[in-house]
Tab-separated table of C-alpha atoms in Angstrom:
chain	number	residue	atom	x	y	z
A	1	UNK	CA	2.302	44.815	7.831
A	2	UNK	CA	1.442	41.959	10.160
A	3	UNK	CA	1.300	42.871	13.854
A	4	UNK	CA	3.223	40.444	16.031
A	5	UNK	CA	2.033	39.622	19.537
A	6	UNK	CA	4.638	37.962	21.754
A	7	UNK	CA	2.540	35.770	23.992
A	8	UNK	CA	1.780	32.329	25.400
A	9	UNK	CA	-1.488	30.505	25.800
A	10	UNK	CA	-1.581	30.418	29.590
A	11	UNK	CA	-1.354	34.208	29.867
A	12	UNK	CA	-4.633	35.977	30.566
A	13	UNK	CA	-2.929	39.291	30.126
A	14	UNK	CA	-1.757	38.272	26.626
A	15	UNK	CA	-5.300	37.094	25.870
A	16	UNK	CA	-6.626	40.604	26.446
A	17	UNK	CA	-4.599	41.850	23.515
A	18	UNK	CA	-4.952	38.737	21.412
A	19	UNK	CA	-8.727	38.748	21.662
A	20	UNK	CA	-8.926	42.473	20.765
A	21	UNK	CA	-6.646	41.841	17.814
A	22	UNK	CA	-8.590	38.822	16.577
A	23	UNK	CA	-11.986	40.581	16.809
A	24	UNK	CA	-10.695	43.855	15.331
A	25	UNK	CA	-9.948	42.323	11.945
A	26	UNK	CA	-6.340	43.494	11.992
A	27	UNK	CA	-3.677	41.291	10.469
A	28	UNK	CA	-1.687	39.783	13.295
A	29	UNK	CA	0.153	36.662	14.349
A	30	UNK	CA	1.170	35.210	17.696
A	31	UNK	CA	4.854	34.670	18.538
A	32	UNK	CA	5.340	32.077	21.287
A	33	UNK	CA	7.308	33.100	24.359
A	34	UNK	CA	8.510	30.217	26.497
A	35	UNK	CA	7.693	32.019	29.713
A	36	UNK	CA	7.966	29.078	32.063
A	37	UNK	CA	11.507	28.396	30.778
A	38	UNK	CA	12.486	31.933	31.667
A	39	UNK	CA	12.577	33.436	28.185
A	40	UNK	CA	10.895	36.718	29.228
A	41	UNK	CA	13.528	37.176	31.959
A	42	UNK	CA	16.477	36.610	29.600
A	43	UNK	CA	18.870	39.443	28.783
A	44	UNK	CA	18.002	39.161	25.077
A	45	UNK	CA	14.274	39.492	25.708
A	46	UNK	CA	14.672	42.457	28.081
A	47	UNK	CA	17.067	44.222	25.781
A	48	UNK	CA	15.163	43.721	22.508
A	49	UNK	CA	11.495	43.350	23.534
A	50	UNK	CA	10.525	44.494	27.024
A	51	UNK	CA	12.879	45.748	29.720
A	52	UNK	CA	10.159	44.911	32.251
A	53	UNK	CA	10.596	41.236	31.483
A	54	UNK	CA	6.852	40.694	30.910
A	55	UNK	CA	4.484	39.237	28.440
A	56	UNK	CA	2.726	40.283	26.210
A	57	UNK	CA	4.579	42.556	23.821
A	58	UNK	CA	3.086	43.940	20.642
A	59	UNK	CA	5.274	44.892	17.694
A	60	UNK	CA	3.803	46.767	14.669
A	61	UNK	CA	6.643	47.843	12.431
A	62	UNK	CA	8.649	50.369	14.428
A	63	UNK	CA	6.028	50.508	17.212
A	64	UNK	CA	6.682	48.321	20.263
A	65	UNK	CA	4.209	48.271	23.100
A	66	UNK	CA	4.028	46.502	26.462
A	67	UNK	CA	1.090	46.415	28.941
A	68	UNK	CA	-2.137	44.893	27.573
A	69	UNK	CA	-4.278	47.967	28.243
A	70	UNK	CA	-1.970	50.096	26.125
A	71	UNK	CA	-2.157	47.510	23.370
A	72	UNK	CA	-5.958	47.544	23.461
A	73	UNK	CA	-5.877	51.342	23.213
A	74	UNK	CA	-3.511	51.077	20.220
A	75	UNK	CA	-5.934	48.676	18.491
A	76	UNK	CA	-8.706	51.207	19.105
A	77	UNK	CA	-6.564	53.940	17.616
A	78	UNK	CA	-6.010	51.900	14.452
A	79	UNK	CA	-9.581	50.612	14.042
A	80	UNK	CA	-11.947	52.860	15.964
A	81	UNK	CA	-13.312	49.819	17.656
A	82	UNK	CA	-13.771	48.796	21.330
A	83	UNK	CA	-13.004	52.156	22.917
A	84	UNK	CA	-16.472	53.557	23.471
A	85	UNK	CA	-18.431	55.964	21.269
A	86	UNK	CA	-18.771	59.068	23.458
A	87	UNK	CA	-16.317	60.836	25.781
A	88	UNK	CA	-18.277	59.454	28.702
A	89	UNK	CA	-18.082	55.906	27.385
A	90	UNK	CA	-14.366	56.244	26.629
A	91	UNK	CA	-13.700	57.265	30.232
A	92	UNK	CA	-15.880	54.409	31.482
A	93	UNK	CA	-14.015	51.888	29.358
A	94	UNK	CA	-10.714	53.102	30.836
A	95	UNK	CA	-12.154	53.012	34.350
A	96	UNK	CA	-13.074	49.340	33.970
A	97	UNK	CA	-9.749	48.430	32.294
A	98	UNK	CA	-7.907	50.006	35.201
A	99	UNK	CA	-10.226	48.311	37.738
A	100	UNK	CA	-9.593	44.966	36.099
A	101	UNK	CA	-5.851	45.450	36.125
A	102	UNK	CA	-5.922	46.200	39.839
A	103	UNK	CA	-8.845	44.239	41.246
A	104	UNK	CA	-9.627	41.381	38.903
A	105	UNK	CA	-7.009	39.965	36.587
A	106	UNK	CA	-3.949	40.767	38.723
A	107	UNK	CA	-5.364	38.769	41.626
A	108	UNK	CA	-6.891	36.094	39.408
A	109	UNK	CA	-3.562	35.552	37.632
A	110	UNK	CA	-1.651	35.154	40.889
A	111	UNK	CA	-4.274	32.788	42.387
A	112	UNK	CA	-4.412	30.662	39.256
A	113	UNK	CA	-0.593	30.464	39.110
A	114	UNK	CA	-0.308	29.465	42.799
A	115	UNK	CA	-3.048	26.835	42.525
A	116	UNK	CA	-1.968	25.215	39.269
A	117	UNK	CA	1.547	26.001	38.118
A	118	UNK	CA	3.517	25.545	41.321
A	119	UNK	CA	4.402	22.074	42.686
A	120	UNK	CA	1.571	20.965	44.971
A	121	UNK	CA	3.812	20.985	48.092
A	122	UNK	CA	4.786	24.611	47.450
A	123	UNK	CA	1.364	26.081	47.111
A	124	UNK	CA	0.806	28.594	49.974
A	125	UNK	CA	-2.730	27.776	51.122
A	126	UNK	CA	-3.131	30.825	53.355
A	127	UNK	CA	-2.114	33.159	50.497
A	128	UNK	CA	-4.407	31.359	48.122
A	129	UNK	CA	-7.320	31.680	50.597
A	130	UNK	CA	-6.603	35.384	51.042
A	131	UNK	CA	-6.647	36.054	47.306
A	132	UNK	CA	-9.773	33.953	46.717
A	133	UNK	CA	-11.527	36.057	49.370
A	134	UNK	CA	-10.567	39.274	47.628
A	135	UNK	CA	-11.639	37.845	44.256
A	136	UNK	CA	-15.118	36.988	45.593
A	137	UNK	CA	-15.489	40.688	46.334
A	138	UNK	CA	-14.387	41.604	42.813
A	139	UNK	CA	-16.764	39.097	41.252
A	140	UNK	CA	-19.582	40.572	43.303
A	141	UNK	CA	-18.822	44.084	41.993
A	142	UNK	CA	-18.888	42.969	38.371
A	143	UNK	CA	-21.929	40.709	38.922
A	144	UNK	CA	-23.916	43.691	40.268
A	145	UNK	CA	-22.754	46.001	37.458
A	146	UNK	CA	-23.845	43.505	34.813
A	147	UNK	CA	-27.411	43.276	36.115
A	148	UNK	CA	-29.614	44.240	33.178
A	149	UNK	CA	-26.546	44.838	30.947
A	150	UNK	CA	-25.185	42.805	28.045
A	151	UNK	CA	-21.853	44.588	28.120
A	152	UNK	CA	-19.777	46.423	30.722
A	153	UNK	CA	-19.978	49.708	28.875
A	154	UNK	CA	-22.456	50.767	26.223
A	155	UNK	CA	-24.319	48.604	23.753
A	156	UNK	CA	-21.446	46.527	22.420
A	157	UNK	CA	-18.150	44.888	23.330
A	158	UNK	CA	-15.293	47.098	24.417
A	159	UNK	CA	-11.857	46.755	25.861
A	160	UNK	CA	-13.536	46.768	29.276
A	161	UNK	CA	-15.068	43.422	28.424
A	162	UNK	CA	-11.910	41.969	26.909
A	163	UNK	CA	-9.887	42.934	30.000
A	164	UNK	CA	-12.265	41.672	32.602
A	165	UNK	CA	-13.069	38.384	30.855
A	166	UNK	CA	-9.463	37.466	30.218
A	167	UNK	CA	-8.857	34.911	32.958
A	168	UNK	CA	-12.453	33.749	33.325
A	169	UNK	CA	-12.387	31.444	30.298
A	170	UNK	CA	-9.474	29.326	31.645
A	171	UNK	CA	-10.361	25.819	32.813
A	172	UNK	CA	-7.811	25.595	35.650
A	173	UNK	CA	-9.389	26.101	39.093
A	174	UNK	CA	-8.798	29.427	40.862
A	175	UNK	CA	-12.022	29.943	42.818
A	176	UNK	CA	-14.335	31.141	40.010
A	177	UNK	CA	-17.406	28.955	39.400
A	178	UNK	CA	-19.199	30.481	36.456
A	179	UNK	CA	-22.625	29.108	37.335
A	180	UNK	CA	-22.482	30.908	40.682
A	181	UNK	CA	-22.595	34.249	38.899
A	182	UNK	CA	-25.586	34.321	36.497
A	183	UNK	CA	-25.002	37.882	35.177
A	184	UNK	CA	-21.327	37.167	34.536
A	185	UNK	CA	-22.247	33.820	32.996
A	186	UNK	CA	-24.618	35.528	30.543
A	187	UNK	CA	-22.030	38.195	29.751
A	188	UNK	CA	-19.315	35.610	29.086
A	189	UNK	CA	-21.740	33.801	26.760
A	190	UNK	CA	-22.242	37.099	24.868
A	191	UNK	CA	-18.459	37.296	24.413
A	192	UNK	CA	-18.254	33.650	23.308
A	193	UNK	CA	-20.934	34.336	20.722
A	194	UNK	CA	-19.061	37.200	19.077
A	195	UNK	CA	-18.031	36.280	15.468
A	196	UNK	CA	-14.405	35.251	15.549
A	197	UNK	CA	-14.203	34.587	19.269
A	198	UNK	CA	-11.666	31.959	20.268
A	199	UNK	CA	-10.678	30.382	23.576
A	200	UNK	CA	-7.255	31.510	24.798
A	201	UNK	CA	-5.754	28.075	24.226
A	202	UNK	CA	-7.026	28.153	20.643
A	203	UNK	CA	-5.902	31.755	19.980
A	204	UNK	CA	-2.360	31.601	21.307
A	205	UNK	CA	0.353	28.867	21.354
A	206	UNK	CA	1.212	27.193	24.653
A	207	UNK	CA	-0.812	24.899	26.907
A	208	UNK	CA	-0.147	23.383	30.328
A	209	UNK	CA	-0.144	19.932	28.698
A	210	UNK	CA	2.966	20.988	26.766
A	211	UNK	CA	4.775	21.014	30.095
A	212	UNK	CA	3.170	17.809	31.328
A	213	UNK	CA	0.630	19.564	33.520
């Protein structure tokens, strides 16, 4: 049975699940959610897909999952991939997924949205500056951790990598300059070189140009 991922191309959180699905070898297909037109906040969506009104949502037969980290864990359950190979690695993968959700992608997503998807005259510069400052701290943590490492945990790609990289491939400005962080740059290149890797705008439907941006 084909797994359906309800998603849209601009969503870094959806990319976490889409990338894990694509690299896992599972049969899956993206289903476009018109997030910017309010589809995820509609009564139909909340009643039938996700009461939280969020994207992404994964549907595999009778199984319906929200929250990208849970989706990644489900992919690991089905395939044995990307979850770490020892109990210590499994805990470390979870630690970095949780860290990303709190320190990296949550703040990156907000900053990118404020800087690119709001009308220019409604972009709160003080808020943007505050988040960019916090993100510099997060980048520094990951940059130091990746010194001498090809992957965040262990000897191969895991959900820790797919979570933390999720927003860093997007071209819209949000304060991340890849060349400023050589360890992260090398690590992102490792991910790009994985067989089957695709950019978020190639993996999922939806692009800012579709909305004239």
